[in-house]
């Protein structure tokens, strides 16, 4: 029990229930957000093919293509002990937070990506060209929360993600030997990169089945008078001090996948065996950040 409190006081206040003293800042008992069981699962299928071809267009080619397909789903299960948290002022019972646990927040996502590329090699020149396609989509399946001490079980219908992303990202690079011995080399590249879509981009904003850390309501509390470890009628004022009202958030359906365009320029010089000198320039442009 917290330093400075008597053994008798600690024994009269159940230690399992999350407890906090507003004045001293001491926490004890269970974690304030209770137990959390988080699962992230996915089915994934990958494939790739490489083909070598000599002499085509005067060079050596290494051509590749491949894809990645996965379907994933996740669950976050929250359980606050007794669906209640105790709050004290210098050891004196003051308030209770009440929660809509147990609740299980769910998310689903589908992702597909494919690419093609070719590395062309000549005597003093190598080029890489490629294109990547990506597609992301997700939704919040039907889910439920509540059913504990304070709130009835509530079922929330499926919510489709307000946006899905499909992108094409070209990439290219060249390496040129300025001298036959290969000791002087210049390099240049260009690439477009997009962010992956994660379900929290929309689930944390629009999912109504969430756990508020400060509870869904706050009541004035006189303490566990009969010391049975639960809040009974007559031990709290049923008129709430505060009620949590979830924000009615929405996601702009025109939200775009954040994009980065990058170019690099470099010069490398071998000064001696195992010793080199290089200078590089990297330039990036960021578009549709949020």
PDB file of C-alpha atoms in Angstrom:
ATOM      1  CA  UNK A   1       0.000   0.000   0.000  1.00  0.00           C
ATOM      2  CA  UNK A   2       1.158   3.611  -0.551  1.00  0.00           C
ATOM      3  CA  UNK A   3       3.815   4.963   1.785  1.00  0.00           C
ATOM      4  CA  UNK A   4       2.288   6.928   4.649  1.00  0.00           C
ATOM      5  CA  UNK A   5      -0.990   5.033   4.820  1.00  0.00           C
ATOM      6  CA  UNK A   6      -1.834   2.718   7.650  1.00  0.00           C
ATOM      7  CA  UNK A   7      -2.100  -1.047   7.328  1.00  0.00           C
ATOM      8  CA  UNK A   8      -5.716  -0.852   8.507  1.00  0.00           C
ATOM      9  CA  UNK A   9      -6.562   1.716   5.837  1.00  0.00           C
ATOM     10  CA  UNK A  10      -4.958  -0.394   3.109  1.00  0.00           C
ATOM     11  CA  UNK A  11      -6.805  -3.522   4.226  1.00  0.00           C
ATOM     12  CA  UNK A  12     -10.116  -1.682   4.070  1.00  0.00           C
ATOM     13  CA  UNK A  13      -9.543  -0.682   0.439  1.00  0.00           C
ATOM     14  CA  UNK A  14      -9.420  -3.579  -2.040  1.00  0.00           C
ATOM     15  CA  UNK A  15      -6.057  -3.688  -3.791  1.00  0.00           C
ATOM     16  CA  UNK A  16      -7.296  -5.468  -6.915  1.00  0.00           C
ATOM     17  CA  UNK A  17      -9.432  -2.563  -8.115  1.00  0.00           C
ATOM     18  CA  UNK A  18      -7.426   0.197  -9.852  1.00  0.00           C
ATOM     19  CA  UNK A  19      -6.883   2.985  -7.334  1.00  0.00           C
ATOM     20  CA  UNK A  20      -5.365   6.462  -7.513  1.00  0.00           C
ATOM     21  CA  UNK A  21      -4.879   9.309  -5.076  1.00  0.00           C
ATOM     22  CA  UNK A  22      -5.588  12.627  -6.768  1.00  0.00           C
ATOM     23  CA  UNK A  23      -3.487  14.586  -4.238  1.00  0.00           C
ATOM     24  CA  UNK A  24      -0.412  12.406  -3.761  1.00  0.00           C
ATOM     25  CA  UNK A  25      -0.303  10.961  -7.284  1.00  0.00           C
ATOM     26  CA  UNK A  26       0.056   7.395  -5.946  1.00  0.00           C
ATOM     27  CA  UNK A  27      -1.319   4.434  -7.906  1.00  0.00           C
ATOM     28  CA  UNK A  28      -1.960   0.982  -6.479  1.00  0.00           C
ATOM     29  CA  UNK A  29      -3.985  -2.109  -7.210  1.00  0.00           C
ATOM     30  CA  UNK A  30      -4.553  -3.251 -10.772  1.00  0.00           C
ATOM     31  CA  UNK A  31      -3.435  -1.220 -13.758  1.00  0.00           C
ATOM     32  CA  UNK A  32      -5.736   1.729 -14.370  1.00  0.00           C
ATOM     33  CA  UNK A  33      -6.703   0.487 -17.836  1.00  0.00           C
ATOM     34  CA  UNK A  34      -7.112  -3.107 -16.659  1.00  0.00           C
ATOM     35  CA  UNK A  35      -6.109  -6.131 -18.694  1.00  0.00           C
ATOM     36  CA  UNK A  36      -5.539  -5.824 -22.397  1.00  0.00           C
ATOM     37  CA  UNK A  37      -5.295  -8.807 -24.731  1.00  0.00           C
ATOM     38  CA  UNK A  38      -4.188  -7.816 -28.212  1.00  0.00           C
ATOM     39  CA  UNK A  39      -4.073 -10.182 -31.174  1.00  0.00           C
ATOM     40  CA  UNK A  40      -2.917  -9.410 -34.677  1.00  0.00           C
ATOM     41  CA  UNK A  41      -3.297 -12.169 -37.240  1.00  0.00           C
ATOM     42  CA  UNK A  42      -3.023 -12.425 -41.005  1.00  0.00           C
ATOM     43  CA  UNK A  43      -2.989 -14.837 -43.894  1.00  0.00           C
ATOM     44  CA  UNK A  44      -0.256 -14.007 -46.380  1.00  0.00           C
ATOM     45  CA  UNK A  45       0.713 -15.280 -49.820  1.00  0.00           C
ATOM     46  CA  UNK A  46       3.878 -14.197 -51.624  1.00  0.00           C
ATOM     47  CA  UNK A  47       5.288 -15.090 -55.009  1.00  0.00           C
ATOM     48  CA  UNK A  48       8.265 -13.962 -57.086  1.00  0.00           C
ATOM     49  CA  UNK A  49       9.895 -14.876 -60.394  1.00  0.00           C
ATOM     50  CA  UNK A  50      13.336 -13.929 -61.753  1.00  0.00           C
ATOM     51  CA  UNK A  51      14.415 -14.316 -65.380  1.00  0.00           C
ATOM     52  CA  UNK A  52      17.884 -13.727 -66.838  1.00  0.00           C
ATOM     53  CA  UNK A  53      18.383 -12.843 -70.491  1.00  0.00           C
ATOM     54  CA  UNK A  54      21.698 -12.069 -72.241  1.00  0.00           C
ATOM     55  CA  UNK A  55      22.183 -10.043 -75.390  1.00  0.00           C
ATOM     56  CA  UNK A  56      18.758  -8.433 -75.557  1.00  0.00           C
ATOM     57  CA  UNK A  57      19.123  -4.765 -76.575  1.00  0.00           C
ATOM     58  CA  UNK A  58      22.875  -5.238 -76.237  1.00  0.00           C
ATOM     59  CA  UNK A  59      22.891  -5.873 -72.507  1.00  0.00           C
ATOM     60  CA  UNK A  60      22.356  -8.426 -69.761  1.00  0.00           C
ATOM     61  CA  UNK A  61      18.948  -8.372 -68.116  1.00  0.00           C
ATOM     62  CA  UNK A  62      17.758  -9.529 -64.715  1.00  0.00           C
ATOM     63  CA  UNK A  63      13.976  -9.234 -64.807  1.00  0.00           C
ATOM     64  CA  UNK A  64      11.867  -9.718 -61.698  1.00  0.00           C
ATOM     65  CA  UNK A  65       8.195  -9.717 -60.873  1.00  0.00           C
ATOM     66  CA  UNK A  66       6.339 -10.596 -57.723  1.00  0.00           C
ATOM     67  CA  UNK A  67       3.371  -9.966 -55.501  1.00  0.00           C
ATOM     68  CA  UNK A  68       2.269  -9.958 -51.881  1.00  0.00           C
ATOM     69  CA  UNK A  69      -1.303 -10.577 -50.808  1.00  0.00           C
ATOM     70  CA  UNK A  70      -2.464 -10.601 -47.231  1.00  0.00           C
ATOM     71  CA  UNK A  71      -5.659 -10.456 -45.262  1.00  0.00           C
ATOM     72  CA  UNK A  72      -5.342  -9.459 -41.644  1.00  0.00           C
ATOM     73  CA  UNK A  73      -7.523  -8.939 -38.630  1.00  0.00           C
ATOM     74  CA  UNK A  74      -6.930  -7.771 -35.100  1.00  0.00           C
ATOM     75  CA  UNK A  75      -8.712  -7.697 -31.776  1.00  0.00           C
ATOM     76  CA  UNK A  76      -8.155  -5.590 -28.672  1.00  0.00           C
ATOM     77  CA  UNK A  77      -9.894  -6.970 -25.590  1.00  0.00           C
ATOM     78  CA  UNK A  78     -10.135  -4.691 -22.549  1.00  0.00           C
ATOM     79  CA  UNK A  79     -11.224  -5.705 -19.064  1.00  0.00           C
ATOM     80  CA  UNK A  80     -11.057  -3.269 -16.145  1.00  0.00           C
ATOM     81  CA  UNK A  81     -11.326  -5.118 -12.835  1.00  0.00           C
ATOM     82  CA  UNK A  82     -14.831  -4.620 -11.491  1.00  0.00           C
ATOM     83  CA  UNK A  83     -15.441  -2.192 -14.379  1.00  0.00           C
ATOM     84  CA  UNK A  84     -14.542   0.469 -11.818  1.00  0.00           C
ATOM     85  CA  UNK A  85     -11.580   2.603 -10.723  1.00  0.00           C
ATOM     86  CA  UNK A  86     -11.332   4.204  -7.254  1.00  0.00           C
ATOM     87  CA  UNK A  87     -10.080   7.761  -6.730  1.00  0.00           C
ATOM     88  CA  UNK A  88      -9.033   9.229  -3.380  1.00  0.00           C
ATOM     89  CA  UNK A  89      -7.985  12.574  -1.945  1.00  0.00           C
ATOM     90  CA  UNK A  90      -5.248  12.063   0.635  1.00  0.00           C
ATOM     91  CA  UNK A  91      -6.607   8.594   1.333  1.00  0.00           C
ATOM     92  CA  UNK A  92     -10.242   9.703   1.599  1.00  0.00           C
ATOM     93  CA  UNK A  93     -12.650   8.144  -0.952  1.00  0.00           C
ATOM     94  CA  UNK A  94     -13.683  10.768  -3.504  1.00  0.00           C
ATOM     95  CA  UNK A  95     -14.830   9.452  -6.879  1.00  0.00           C
ATOM     96  CA  UNK A  96     -15.241   6.367  -9.029  1.00  0.00           C
ATOM     97  CA  UNK A  97     -14.697   5.983 -12.752  1.00  0.00           C
ATOM     98  CA  UNK A  98     -17.001   3.443 -14.386  1.00  0.00           C
ATOM     99  CA  UNK A  99     -16.214   1.596 -17.618  1.00  0.00           C
ATOM    100  CA  UNK A 100     -18.063  -0.134 -20.449  1.00  0.00           C
ATOM    101  CA  UNK A 101     -15.944  -3.271 -20.166  1.00  0.00           C
ATOM    102  CA  UNK A 102     -15.521  -5.985 -21.196  1.00  0.00           C
ATOM    103  CA  UNK A 103     -15.157  -4.799 -24.777  1.00  0.00           C
ATOM    104  CA  UNK A 104     -13.464  -6.230 -27.847  1.00  0.00           C
ATOM    105  CA  UNK A 105     -12.432  -3.762 -30.545  1.00  0.00           C
ATOM    106  CA  UNK A 106     -11.969  -5.381 -33.960  1.00  0.00           C
ATOM    107  CA  UNK A 107     -10.341  -4.363 -37.245  1.00  0.00           C
ATOM    108  CA  UNK A 108      -9.872  -6.007 -40.659  1.00  0.00           C
ATOM    109  CA  UNK A 109      -7.611  -5.106 -43.557  1.00  0.00           C
ATOM    110  CA  UNK A 110      -6.726  -6.380 -47.028  1.00  0.00           C
ATOM    111  CA  UNK A 111      -3.473  -5.488 -48.757  1.00  0.00           C
ATOM    112  CA  UNK A 112      -2.135  -6.334 -52.211  1.00  0.00           C
ATOM    113  CA  UNK A 113       1.134  -5.267 -53.827  1.00  0.00           C
ATOM    114  CA  UNK A 114       2.885  -6.261 -57.050  1.00  0.00           C
ATOM    115  CA  UNK A 115       6.038  -5.115 -58.810  1.00  0.00           C
ATOM    116  CA  UNK A 116       8.006  -5.493 -62.028  1.00  0.00           C
ATOM    117  CA  UNK A 117      11.610  -4.451 -62.515  1.00  0.00           C
ATOM    118  CA  UNK A 118      14.539  -4.933 -64.858  1.00  0.00           C
ATOM    119  CA  UNK A 119      18.233  -4.490 -64.183  1.00  0.00           C
ATOM    120  CA  UNK A 120      20.100  -3.889 -67.456  1.00  0.00           C
ATOM    121  CA  UNK A 121      23.884  -4.192 -67.403  1.00  0.00           C
ATOM    122  CA  UNK A 122      26.348  -2.989 -70.033  1.00  0.00           C
ATOM    123  CA  UNK A 123      30.140  -2.716 -69.863  1.00  0.00           C
ATOM    124  CA  UNK A 124      30.232   0.618 -68.032  1.00  0.00           C
ATOM    125  CA  UNK A 125      26.560   1.307 -67.432  1.00  0.00           C
ATOM    126  CA  UNK A 126      23.873  -0.316 -65.274  1.00  0.00           C
ATOM    127  CA  UNK A 127      20.244   0.760 -65.084  1.00  0.00           C
ATOM    128  CA  UNK A 128      17.362  -0.358 -62.876  1.00  0.00           C
ATOM    129  CA  UNK A 129      13.778   0.451 -63.800  1.00  0.00           C
ATOM    130  CA  UNK A 130      10.682  -0.715 -61.985  1.00  0.00           C
ATOM    131  CA  UNK A 131       7.072  -0.092 -61.059  1.00  0.00           C
ATOM    132  CA  UNK A 132       5.222  -1.026 -57.882  1.00  0.00           C
ATOM    133  CA  UNK A 133       1.453  -1.198 -57.439  1.00  0.00           C
ATOM    134  CA  UNK A 134      -0.188  -1.238 -54.001  1.00  0.00           C
ATOM    135  CA  UNK A 135      -3.786  -1.482 -52.876  1.00  0.00           C
ATOM    136  CA  UNK A 136      -5.101  -1.158 -49.319  1.00  0.00           C
ATOM    137  CA  UNK A 137      -8.589  -1.462 -47.897  1.00  0.00           C
ATOM    138  CA  UNK A 138     -10.057  -2.083 -44.464  1.00  0.00           C
ATOM    139  CA  UNK A 139     -13.166  -2.051 -42.315  1.00  0.00           C
ATOM    140  CA  UNK A 140     -14.430  -2.407 -38.761  1.00  0.00           C
ATOM    141  CA  UNK A 141     -16.486  -5.593 -38.428  1.00  0.00           C
ATOM    142  CA  UNK A 142     -19.537  -5.908 -36.225  1.00  0.00           C
ATOM    143  CA  UNK A 143     -18.374  -5.868 -32.592  1.00  0.00           C
ATOM    144  CA  UNK A 144     -19.623  -5.467 -29.062  1.00  0.00           C
ATOM    145  CA  UNK A 145     -18.733  -3.793 -25.783  1.00  0.00           C
ATOM    146  CA  UNK A 146     -20.203  -3.587 -22.312  1.00  0.00           C
ATOM    147  CA  UNK A 147     -22.170  -6.207 -20.445  1.00  0.00           C
ATOM    148  CA  UNK A 148     -20.303  -5.689 -17.173  1.00  0.00           C
ATOM    149  CA  UNK A 149     -21.272  -3.882 -13.999  1.00  0.00           C
ATOM    150  CA  UNK A 150     -22.321  -0.507 -15.350  1.00  0.00           C
ATOM    151  CA  UNK A 151     -23.248  -0.728 -19.035  1.00  0.00           C
ATOM    152  CA  UNK A 152     -25.371  -3.202 -20.991  1.00  0.00           C
ATOM    153  CA  UNK A 153     -23.769  -5.050 -23.864  1.00  0.00           C
ATOM    154  CA  UNK A 154     -23.969  -2.992 -27.030  1.00  0.00           C
ATOM    155  CA  UNK A 155     -23.454  -4.304 -30.558  1.00  0.00           C
ATOM    156  CA  UNK A 156     -22.027  -1.935 -33.147  1.00  0.00           C
ATOM    157  CA  UNK A 157     -22.650  -2.576 -36.853  1.00  0.00           C
ATOM    158  CA  UNK A 158     -19.922  -2.983 -39.455  1.00  0.00           C
ATOM    159  CA  UNK A 159     -18.251   0.243 -40.601  1.00  0.00           C
ATOM    160  CA  UNK A 160     -16.524   0.363 -43.962  1.00  0.00           C
ATOM    161  CA  UNK A 161     -13.313   2.363 -44.071  1.00  0.00           C
ATOM    162  CA  UNK A 162     -14.100   5.793 -45.552  1.00  0.00           C
ATOM    163  CA  UNK A 163     -11.156   5.504 -47.911  1.00  0.00           C
ATOM    164  CA  UNK A 164      -9.102   2.905 -49.740  1.00  0.00           C
ATOM    165  CA  UNK A 165      -5.805   3.498 -51.480  1.00  0.00           C
ATOM    166  CA  UNK A 166      -4.438   2.276 -54.804  1.00  0.00           C
ATOM    167  CA  UNK A 167      -1.080   3.655 -55.907  1.00  0.00           C
ATOM    168  CA  UNK A 168       1.567   3.274 -58.610  1.00  0.00           C
ATOM    169  CA  UNK A 169       5.170   4.007 -57.627  1.00  0.00           C
ATOM    170  CA  UNK A 170       7.857   4.202 -60.343  1.00  0.00           C
ATOM    171  CA  UNK A 171      11.538   3.802 -59.495  1.00  0.00           C
ATOM    172  CA  UNK A 172      14.710   4.077 -61.572  1.00  0.00           C
ATOM    173  CA  UNK A 173      18.456   4.279 -61.017  1.00  0.00           C
ATOM    174  CA  UNK A 174      21.669   4.363 -63.065  1.00  0.00           C
ATOM    175  CA  UNK A 175      25.299   3.622 -62.272  1.00  0.00           C
ATOM    176  CA  UNK A 176      28.010   4.814 -64.697  1.00  0.00           C
ATOM    177  CA  UNK A 177      31.720   3.999 -64.598  1.00  0.00           C
ATOM    178  CA  UNK A 178      33.491   7.160 -65.687  1.00  0.00           C
ATOM    179  CA  UNK A 179      36.751   5.279 -66.202  1.00  0.00           C
ATOM    180  CA  UNK A 180      37.401   1.795 -67.513  1.00  0.00           C
ATOM    181  CA  UNK A 181      39.084   0.714 -64.279  1.00  0.00           C
ATOM    182  CA  UNK A 182      35.853   1.442 -62.375  1.00  0.00           C
ATOM    183  CA  UNK A 183      37.516   3.708 -59.819  1.00  0.00           C
ATOM    184  CA  UNK A 184      35.318   6.687 -60.681  1.00  0.00           C
ATOM    185  CA  UNK A 185      31.585   6.103 -60.543  1.00  0.00           C
ATOM    186  CA  UNK A 186      28.523   8.329 -60.644  1.00  0.00           C
ATOM    187  CA  UNK A 187      25.102   7.222 -59.485  1.00  0.00           C
ATOM    188  CA  UNK A 188      21.623   8.687 -59.777  1.00  0.00           C
ATOM    189  CA  UNK A 189      18.186   7.473 -58.739  1.00  0.00           C
ATOM    190  CA  UNK A 190      14.573   8.512 -58.583  1.00  0.00           C
ATOM    191  CA  UNK A 191      11.787   6.861 -56.627  1.00  0.00           C
ATOM    192  CA  UNK A 192       8.240   7.399 -55.439  1.00  0.00           C
ATOM    193  CA  UNK A 193       7.185   5.906 -52.117  1.00  0.00           C
ATOM    194  CA  UNK A 194       3.768   5.678 -50.478  1.00  0.00           C
ATOM    195  CA  UNK A 195       2.854   4.864 -46.900  1.00  0.00           C
ATOM    196  CA  UNK A 196       1.281   1.545 -46.006  1.00  0.00           C
ATOM    197  CA  UNK A 197      -2.263   1.740 -44.721  1.00  0.00           C
ATOM    198  CA  UNK A 198      -2.764   0.581 -41.135  1.00  0.00           C
ATOM    199  CA  UNK A 199      -6.174   0.060 -39.603  1.00  0.00           C
ATOM    200  CA  UNK A 200      -5.516   2.496 -36.758  1.00  0.00           C
ATOM    201  CA  UNK A 201      -5.629   5.292 -39.357  1.00  0.00           C
ATOM    202  CA  UNK A 202      -9.392   4.994 -39.214  1.00  0.00           C
ATOM    203  CA  UNK A 203     -10.219   2.655 -36.321  1.00  0.00           C
ATOM    204  CA  UNK A 204      -8.809   4.966 -33.637  1.00  0.00           C
ATOM    205  CA  UNK A 205     -10.867   7.820 -35.069  1.00  0.00           C
ATOM    206  CA  UNK A 206     -14.283   6.410 -35.915  1.00  0.00           C
ATOM    207  CA  UNK A 207     -14.646   3.188 -33.903  1.00  0.00           C
ATOM    208  CA  UNK A 208     -17.421   3.733 -31.306  1.00  0.00           C
ATOM    209  CA  UNK A 209     -16.326   0.622 -29.387  1.00  0.00           C
ATOM    210  CA  UNK A 210     -13.471   2.208 -27.454  1.00  0.00           C
ATOM    211  CA  UNK A 211     -12.204   2.380 -23.881  1.00  0.00           C
ATOM    212  CA  UNK A 212     -12.058   5.859 -22.373  1.00  0.00           C
ATOM    213  CA  UNK A 213      -9.168   5.972 -19.878  1.00  0.00           C
ATOM    214  CA  UNK A 214     -11.180   8.269 -17.605  1.00  0.00           C
ATOM    215  CA  UNK A 215     -14.257   6.060 -17.786  1.00  0.00           C
ATOM    216  CA  UNK A 216     -17.601   6.755 -19.380  1.00  0.00           C
ATOM    217  CA  UNK A 217     -18.933   8.422 -16.245  1.00  0.00           C
ATOM    218  CA  UNK A 218     -17.628   9.766 -12.915  1.00  0.00           C
ATOM    219  CA  UNK A 219     -19.595   9.546  -9.663  1.00  0.00           C
ATOM    220  CA  UNK A 220     -19.084  10.951  -6.166  1.00  0.00           C
ATOM    221  CA  UNK A 221     -18.043   8.038  -3.925  1.00  0.00           C
ATOM    222  CA  UNK A 222     -18.209   7.678  -0.156  1.00  0.00           C
ATOM    223  CA  UNK A 223     -16.068   4.544   0.045  1.00  0.00           C
ATOM    224  CA  UNK A 224     -16.461   0.794   0.383  1.00  0.00           C
ATOM    225  CA  UNK A 225     -18.483   1.046   3.580  1.00  0.00           C
ATOM    226  CA  UNK A 226     -19.185  -2.677   3.967  1.00  0.00           C
ATOM    227  CA  UNK A 227     -15.701  -3.655   2.731  1.00  0.00           C
ATOM    228  CA  UNK A 228     -16.973  -6.225   0.260  1.00  0.00           C
ATOM    229  CA  UNK A 229     -14.707  -5.026  -2.555  1.00  0.00           C
ATOM    230  CA  UNK A 230     -17.462  -3.636  -4.810  1.00  0.00           C
ATOM    231  CA  UNK A 231     -19.386  -0.388  -5.083  1.00  0.00           C
ATOM    232  CA  UNK A 232     -22.895  -0.924  -3.722  1.00  0.00           C
ATOM    233  CA  UNK A 233     -26.004   1.246  -3.772  1.00  0.00           C
ATOM    234  CA  UNK A 234     -25.752   3.888  -1.059  1.00  0.00           C
ATOM    235  CA  UNK A 235     -21.966   4.140  -1.461  1.00  0.00           C
ATOM    236  CA  UNK A 236     -22.079   6.577  -4.383  1.00  0.00           C
ATOM    237  CA  UNK A 237     -24.235   9.425  -5.671  1.00  0.00           C
ATOM    238  CA  UNK A 238     -26.106   8.104  -8.753  1.00  0.00           C
ATOM    239  CA  UNK A 239     -26.067  11.585 -10.285  1.00  0.00           C
ATOM    240  CA  UNK A 240     -22.866  11.630 -12.356  1.00  0.00           C
ATOM    241  CA  UNK A 241     -20.305  14.390 -11.946  1.00  0.00           C
ATOM    242  CA  UNK A 242     -19.137  13.930 -15.533  1.00  0.00           C
ATOM    243  CA  UNK A 243     -20.201  11.866 -18.511  1.00  0.00           C
ATOM    244  CA  UNK A 244     -17.859  11.018 -21.381  1.00  0.00           C
ATOM    245  CA  UNK A 245     -19.352  11.894 -24.760  1.00  0.00           C
ATOM    246  CA  UNK A 246     -17.435  10.316 -27.681  1.00  0.00           C
ATOM    247  CA  UNK A 247     -16.496  12.772 -30.390  1.00  0.00           C
ATOM    248  CA  UNK A 248     -18.472  12.256 -33.568  1.00  0.00           C
ATOM    249  CA  UNK A 249     -15.387  12.058 -35.711  1.00  0.00           C
ATOM    250  CA  UNK A 250     -15.281  11.362 -39.393  1.00  0.00           C
ATOM    251  CA  UNK A 251     -12.558  10.785 -41.959  1.00  0.00           C
ATOM    252  CA  UNK A 252     -12.451  12.829 -45.140  1.00  0.00           C
ATOM    253  CA  UNK A 253     -13.100  10.350 -47.980  1.00  0.00           C
ATOM    254  CA  UNK A 254     -10.709  12.407 -50.122  1.00  0.00           C
ATOM    255  CA  UNK A 255      -7.792  11.697 -47.791  1.00  0.00           C
ATOM    256  CA  UNK A 256      -4.846  10.623 -49.934  1.00  0.00           C
ATOM    257  CA  UNK A 257      -1.988   8.252 -49.285  1.00  0.00           C
ATOM    258  CA  UNK A 258       1.035  10.306 -48.105  1.00  0.00           C
ATOM    259  CA  UNK A 259       3.683  10.309 -50.829  1.00  0.00           C
ATOM    260  CA  UNK A 260       7.421  10.899 -50.933  1.00  0.00           C
ATOM    261  CA  UNK A 261       9.392  11.567 -54.113  1.00  0.00           C
ATOM    262  CA  UNK A 262      13.157  11.213 -53.843  1.00  0.00           C
ATOM    263  CA  UNK A 263      16.162  11.808 -56.079  1.00  0.00           C
ATOM    264  CA  UNK A 264      19.778  11.010 -55.260  1.00  0.00           C
ATOM    265  CA  UNK A 265      23.021  11.996 -56.997  1.00  0.00           C
ATOM    266  CA  UNK A 266      26.387  10.596 -55.974  1.00  0.00           C
ATOM    267  CA  UNK A 267      30.039  10.506 -57.034  1.00  0.00           C
ATOM    268  CA  UNK A 268      32.415   7.843 -55.717  1.00  0.00           C
ATOM    269  CA  UNK A 269      36.189   7.670 -56.147  1.00  0.00           C
ATOM    270  CA  UNK A 270      38.519   4.831 -55.100  1.00  0.00           C
ATOM    271  CA  UNK A 271      41.604   6.629 -53.816  1.00  0.00           C
ATOM    272  CA  UNK A 272      43.557   3.505 -52.899  1.00  0.00           C
ATOM    273  CA  UNK A 273      42.902  -0.098 -51.927  1.00  0.00           C
ATOM    274  CA  UNK A 274      40.208  -0.160 -49.251  1.00  0.00           C
ATOM    275  CA  UNK A 275      40.015   3.634 -49.254  1.00  0.00           C
ATOM    276  CA  UNK A 276      37.404   5.710 -51.048  1.00  0.00           C
ATOM    277  CA  UNK A 277      35.821   9.128 -51.228  1.00  0.00           C
ATOM    278  CA  UNK A 278      32.199   9.914 -51.985  1.00  0.00           C
ATOM    279  CA  UNK A 279      29.848  12.862 -52.067  1.00  0.00           C
ATOM    280  CA  UNK A 280      26.055  12.579 -52.295  1.00  0.00           C
ATOM    281  CA  UNK A 281      22.989  14.765 -52.716  1.00  0.00           C
ATOM    282  CA  UNK A 282      19.560  13.614 -51.547  1.00  0.00           C
ATOM    283  CA  UNK A 283      16.405  15.597 -52.279  1.00  0.00           C
ATOM    284  CA  UNK A 284      12.900  14.674 -51.101  1.00  0.00           C
ATOM    285  CA  UNK A 285       9.449  16.124 -51.724  1.00  0.00           C
ATOM    286  CA  UNK A 286       6.544  15.289 -49.395  1.00  0.00           C
ATOM    287  CA  UNK A 287       2.993  15.379 -50.702  1.00  0.00           C
ATOM    288  CA  UNK A 288      -0.380  14.816 -49.001  1.00  0.00           C
ATOM    289  CA  UNK A 289       1.081  14.632 -45.498  1.00  0.00           C
ATOM    290  CA  UNK A 290      -1.327  14.869 -42.580  1.00  0.00           C
TER     291      UNK A 290
END
